[in-house]
Tab-separated table of C-alpha atoms in Angstrom:
chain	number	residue	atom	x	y	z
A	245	UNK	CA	14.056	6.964	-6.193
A	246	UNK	CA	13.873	3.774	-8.515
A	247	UNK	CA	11.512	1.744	-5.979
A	248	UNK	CA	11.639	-1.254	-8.322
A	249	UNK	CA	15.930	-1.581	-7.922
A	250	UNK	CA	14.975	-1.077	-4.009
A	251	UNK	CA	12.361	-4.284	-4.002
A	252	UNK	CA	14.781	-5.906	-6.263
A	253	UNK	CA	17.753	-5.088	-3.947
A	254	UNK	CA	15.844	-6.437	-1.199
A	255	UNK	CA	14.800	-9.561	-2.794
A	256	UNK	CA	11.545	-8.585	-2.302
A	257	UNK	CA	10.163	-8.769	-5.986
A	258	UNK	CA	9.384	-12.466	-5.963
A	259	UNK	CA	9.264	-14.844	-8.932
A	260	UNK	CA	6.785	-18.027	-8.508
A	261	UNK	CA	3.051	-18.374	-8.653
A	262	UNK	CA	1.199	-16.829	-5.992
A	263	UNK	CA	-1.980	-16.927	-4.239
A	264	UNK	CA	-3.152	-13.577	-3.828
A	265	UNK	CA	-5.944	-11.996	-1.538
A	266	UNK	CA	-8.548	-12.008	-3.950
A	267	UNK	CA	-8.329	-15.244	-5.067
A	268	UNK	CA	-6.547	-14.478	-8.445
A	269	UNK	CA	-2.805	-15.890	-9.365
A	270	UNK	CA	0.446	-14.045	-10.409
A	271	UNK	CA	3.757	-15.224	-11.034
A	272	UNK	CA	5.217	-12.045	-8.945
A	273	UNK	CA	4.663	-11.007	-5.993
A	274	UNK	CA	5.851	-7.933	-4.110
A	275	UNK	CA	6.790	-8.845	-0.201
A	276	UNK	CA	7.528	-5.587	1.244
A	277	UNK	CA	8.336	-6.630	4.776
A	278	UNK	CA	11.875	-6.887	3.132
A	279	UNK	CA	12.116	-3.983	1.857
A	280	UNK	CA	11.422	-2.277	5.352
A	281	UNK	CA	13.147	-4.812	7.232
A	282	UNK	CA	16.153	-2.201	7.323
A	283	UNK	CA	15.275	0.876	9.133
A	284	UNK	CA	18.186	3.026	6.951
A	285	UNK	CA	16.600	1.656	3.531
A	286	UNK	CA	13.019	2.522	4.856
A	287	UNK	CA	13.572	5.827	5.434
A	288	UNK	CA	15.499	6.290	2.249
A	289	UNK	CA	11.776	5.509	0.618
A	290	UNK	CA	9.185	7.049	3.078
A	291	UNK	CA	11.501	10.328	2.655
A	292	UNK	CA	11.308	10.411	-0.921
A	293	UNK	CA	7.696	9.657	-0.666
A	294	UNK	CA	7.468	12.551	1.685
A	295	UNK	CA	8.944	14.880	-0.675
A	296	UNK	CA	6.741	14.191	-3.343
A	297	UNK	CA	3.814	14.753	-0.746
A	298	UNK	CA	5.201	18.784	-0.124
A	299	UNK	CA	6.052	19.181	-3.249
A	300	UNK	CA	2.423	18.824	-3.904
A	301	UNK	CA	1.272	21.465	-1.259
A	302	UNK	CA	-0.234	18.625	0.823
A	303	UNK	CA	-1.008	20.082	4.472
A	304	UNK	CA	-1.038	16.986	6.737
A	305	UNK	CA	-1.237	16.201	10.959
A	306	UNK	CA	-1.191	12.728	11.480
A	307	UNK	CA	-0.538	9.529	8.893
A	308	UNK	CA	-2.722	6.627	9.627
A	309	UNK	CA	-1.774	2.860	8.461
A	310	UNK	CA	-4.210	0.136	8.253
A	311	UNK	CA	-2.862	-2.736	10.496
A	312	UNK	CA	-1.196	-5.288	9.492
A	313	UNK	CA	0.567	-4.505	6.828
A	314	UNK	CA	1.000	-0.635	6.401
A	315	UNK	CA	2.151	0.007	9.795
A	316	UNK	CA	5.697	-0.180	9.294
A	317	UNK	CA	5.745	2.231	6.723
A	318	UNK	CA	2.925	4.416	7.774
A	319	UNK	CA	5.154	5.237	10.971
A	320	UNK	CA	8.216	6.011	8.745
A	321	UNK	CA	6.018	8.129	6.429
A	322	UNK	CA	5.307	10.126	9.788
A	323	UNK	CA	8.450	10.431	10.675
A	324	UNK	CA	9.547	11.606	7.200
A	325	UNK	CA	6.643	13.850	7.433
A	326	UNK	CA	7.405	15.060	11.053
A	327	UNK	CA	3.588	14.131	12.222
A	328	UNK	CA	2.057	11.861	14.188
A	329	UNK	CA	1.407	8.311	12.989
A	330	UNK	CA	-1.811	6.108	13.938
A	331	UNK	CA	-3.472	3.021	12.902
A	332	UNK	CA	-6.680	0.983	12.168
A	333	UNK	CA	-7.585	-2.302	12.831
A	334	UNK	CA	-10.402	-5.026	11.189
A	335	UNK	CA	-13.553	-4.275	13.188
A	336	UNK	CA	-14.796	-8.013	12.495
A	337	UNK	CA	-17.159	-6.789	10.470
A	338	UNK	CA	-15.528	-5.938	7.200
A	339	UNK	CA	-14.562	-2.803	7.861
A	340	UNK	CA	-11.896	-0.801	10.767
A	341	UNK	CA	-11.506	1.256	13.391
A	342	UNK	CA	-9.169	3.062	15.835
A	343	UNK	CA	-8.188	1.506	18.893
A	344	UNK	CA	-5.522	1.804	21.668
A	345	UNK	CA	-6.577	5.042	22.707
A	346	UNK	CA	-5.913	6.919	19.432
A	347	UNK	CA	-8.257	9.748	18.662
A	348	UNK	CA	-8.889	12.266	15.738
A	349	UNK	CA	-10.129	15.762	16.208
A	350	UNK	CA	-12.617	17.365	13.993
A	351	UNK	CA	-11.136	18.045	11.154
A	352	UNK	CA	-7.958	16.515	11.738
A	353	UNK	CA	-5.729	16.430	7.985
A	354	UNK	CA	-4.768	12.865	7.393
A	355	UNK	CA	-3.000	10.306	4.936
A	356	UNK	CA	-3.796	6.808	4.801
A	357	UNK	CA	-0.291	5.010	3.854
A	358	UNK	CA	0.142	1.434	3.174
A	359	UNK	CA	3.227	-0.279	1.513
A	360	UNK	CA	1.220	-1.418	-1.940
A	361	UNK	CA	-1.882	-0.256	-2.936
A	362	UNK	CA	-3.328	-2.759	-4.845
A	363	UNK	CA	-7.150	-1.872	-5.452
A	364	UNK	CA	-7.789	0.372	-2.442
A	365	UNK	CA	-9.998	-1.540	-0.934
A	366	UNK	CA	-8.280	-1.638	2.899
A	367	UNK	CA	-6.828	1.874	2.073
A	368	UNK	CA	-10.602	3.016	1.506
A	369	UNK	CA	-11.759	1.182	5.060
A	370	UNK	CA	-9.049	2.832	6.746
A	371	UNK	CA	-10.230	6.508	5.313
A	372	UNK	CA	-13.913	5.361	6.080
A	373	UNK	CA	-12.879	5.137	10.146
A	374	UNK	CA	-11.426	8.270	9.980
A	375	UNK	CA	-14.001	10.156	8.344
A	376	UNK	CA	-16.375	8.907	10.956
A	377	UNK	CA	-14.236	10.342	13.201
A	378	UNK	CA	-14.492	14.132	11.826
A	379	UNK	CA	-10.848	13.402	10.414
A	380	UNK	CA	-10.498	15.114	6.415
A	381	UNK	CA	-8.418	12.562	4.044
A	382	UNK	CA	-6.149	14.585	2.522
A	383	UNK	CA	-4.167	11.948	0.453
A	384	UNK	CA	-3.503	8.279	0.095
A	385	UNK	CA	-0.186	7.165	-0.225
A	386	UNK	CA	2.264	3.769	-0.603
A	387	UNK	CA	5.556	2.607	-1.417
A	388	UNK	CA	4.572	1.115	-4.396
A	389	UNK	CA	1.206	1.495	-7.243
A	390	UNK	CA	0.029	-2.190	-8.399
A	391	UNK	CA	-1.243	-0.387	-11.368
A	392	UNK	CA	-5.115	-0.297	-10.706
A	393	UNK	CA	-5.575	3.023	-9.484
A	394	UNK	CA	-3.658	6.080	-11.228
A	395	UNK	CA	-1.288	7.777	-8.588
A	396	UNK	CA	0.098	11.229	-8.797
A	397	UNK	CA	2.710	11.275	-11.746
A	398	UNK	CA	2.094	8.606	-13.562
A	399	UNK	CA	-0.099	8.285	-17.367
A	400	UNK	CA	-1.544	4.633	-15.671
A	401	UNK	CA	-4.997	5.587	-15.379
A	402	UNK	CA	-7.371	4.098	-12.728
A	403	UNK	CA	-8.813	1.200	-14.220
A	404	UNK	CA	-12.664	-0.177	-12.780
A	405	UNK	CA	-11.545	-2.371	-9.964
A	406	UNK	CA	-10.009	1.042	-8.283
A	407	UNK	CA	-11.687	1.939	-4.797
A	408	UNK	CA	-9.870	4.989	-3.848
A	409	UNK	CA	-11.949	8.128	-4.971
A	410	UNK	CA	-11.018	10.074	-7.576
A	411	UNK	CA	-11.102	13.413	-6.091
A	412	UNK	CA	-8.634	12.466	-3.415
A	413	UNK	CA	-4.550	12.394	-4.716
A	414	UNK	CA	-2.658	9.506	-4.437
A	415	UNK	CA	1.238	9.175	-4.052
A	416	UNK	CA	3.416	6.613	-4.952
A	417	UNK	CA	7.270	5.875	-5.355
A	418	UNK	CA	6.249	3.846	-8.576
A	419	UNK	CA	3.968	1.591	-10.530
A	420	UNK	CA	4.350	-2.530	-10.574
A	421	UNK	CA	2.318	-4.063	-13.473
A	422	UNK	CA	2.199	-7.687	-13.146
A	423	UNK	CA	-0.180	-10.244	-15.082
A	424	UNK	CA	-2.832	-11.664	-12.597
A	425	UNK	CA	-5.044	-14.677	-13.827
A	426	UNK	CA	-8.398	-16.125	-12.293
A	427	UNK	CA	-7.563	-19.843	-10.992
A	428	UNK	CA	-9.123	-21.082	-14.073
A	429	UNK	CA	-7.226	-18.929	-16.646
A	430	UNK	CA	-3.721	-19.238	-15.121
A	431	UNK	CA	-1.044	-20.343	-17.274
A	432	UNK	CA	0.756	-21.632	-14.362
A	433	UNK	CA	-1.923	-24.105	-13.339
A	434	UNK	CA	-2.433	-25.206	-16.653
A	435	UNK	CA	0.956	-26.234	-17.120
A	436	UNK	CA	0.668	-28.492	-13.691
A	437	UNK	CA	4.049	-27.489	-12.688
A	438	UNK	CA	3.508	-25.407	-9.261
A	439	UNK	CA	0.926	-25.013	-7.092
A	440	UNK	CA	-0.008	-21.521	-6.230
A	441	UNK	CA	1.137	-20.430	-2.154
A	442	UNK	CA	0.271	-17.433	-0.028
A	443	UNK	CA	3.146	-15.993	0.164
A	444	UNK	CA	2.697	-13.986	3.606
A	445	UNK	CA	2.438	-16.919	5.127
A	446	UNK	CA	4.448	-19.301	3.211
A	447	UNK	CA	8.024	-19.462	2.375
């Protein structure tokens, strides 16, 4: 599965200059609400995900998804799994929890799944809820790597800014390494050109 050709395909590798979450600026940006806006293509890359998940050994019962953005694929990763699929929300106070009358039983096997894992960091929350549950992380897993953390397969290796623990595998259809600048250091500022957007919420 060449999950670049499938963002690309989508239009969902985006060219610009970007705002991102943590403040910093790239001139990509990966927008994978395209890429799952088909149902057909979505499944095409949860089930090659899954298959790199058995072919590791990995027993699992139930995929969880930190809401907003890894629910989509979360549930297809279920379904390509044939388990159930949950999901977390922001507690309002930094971190998540389960709602909606979702449980975990002791010892429950779970994956935490988002579409792009960039440092962890909401992956990490999610597994955090469910090990205060009694659930066991098992693996983490997303569509696509940004390149800080090292996934299963690939010679990136984790760099600092990585949250997800070492001693837990993560899976991933491929690795997207794109420059990112702090606001002061970005070429694209400098040049005055652009401004930088958000672009979940713009355009």
């Amino acid at each position: 599965m060449n999950v670049e050709q499938a963002y690309k395909d989508a239009n969902a590798l985006l060219e610009g200059h970007f705002l991102l979450a943590s403040g910093n600026h790239s001139s990509r940006y990966l927008q994978s609400a395209k890429v799952l806006e088909y149902p057909k293509k979505a499944a095409a890359l949860t089930d090659a995900l899954a298959a790199m998940i058995k072919e590791a050994g990995i027993e699992v019962e139930t995929v969880c998804a930190p809401a907003l953005g890894g629910v989509l694929a979360g549930y297809e990763l279920a379904r390509s799994l044939d388990v159930r699929s949950i999901f977390v929300e922001k507690d309002g106070k930094g971190g998540m929890e389960l709602r909606r009358g979702f449980d975990i039983k002791e010892g429950e096997k779970v994956i935490i799944c988002e579409d792009i894992i960039t440092t962890g960091g909401s992956a990490l929350k999610a597994a955090k809820a469910i090990e205060a549950l009694g659930g066991k992380v098992v693996a983490f897993a997303s569509l696509a790597n940004r390149g800080f953390c090292h996934r299963e397969g690939s010679d990136i290796e984790a760099k600092p800014e990585c949250q997800l623990p070492a001693d837990v595998p993560f899976f991933a259809l491929g690795d997207f390494t794109f420059e990112i600048y702090s606001p002061e250091e970005c070429p694209l500022c400098k040049s005055g050109e652009s401004e930088a957007i958000k672009p979940g919420s713009k355009g």
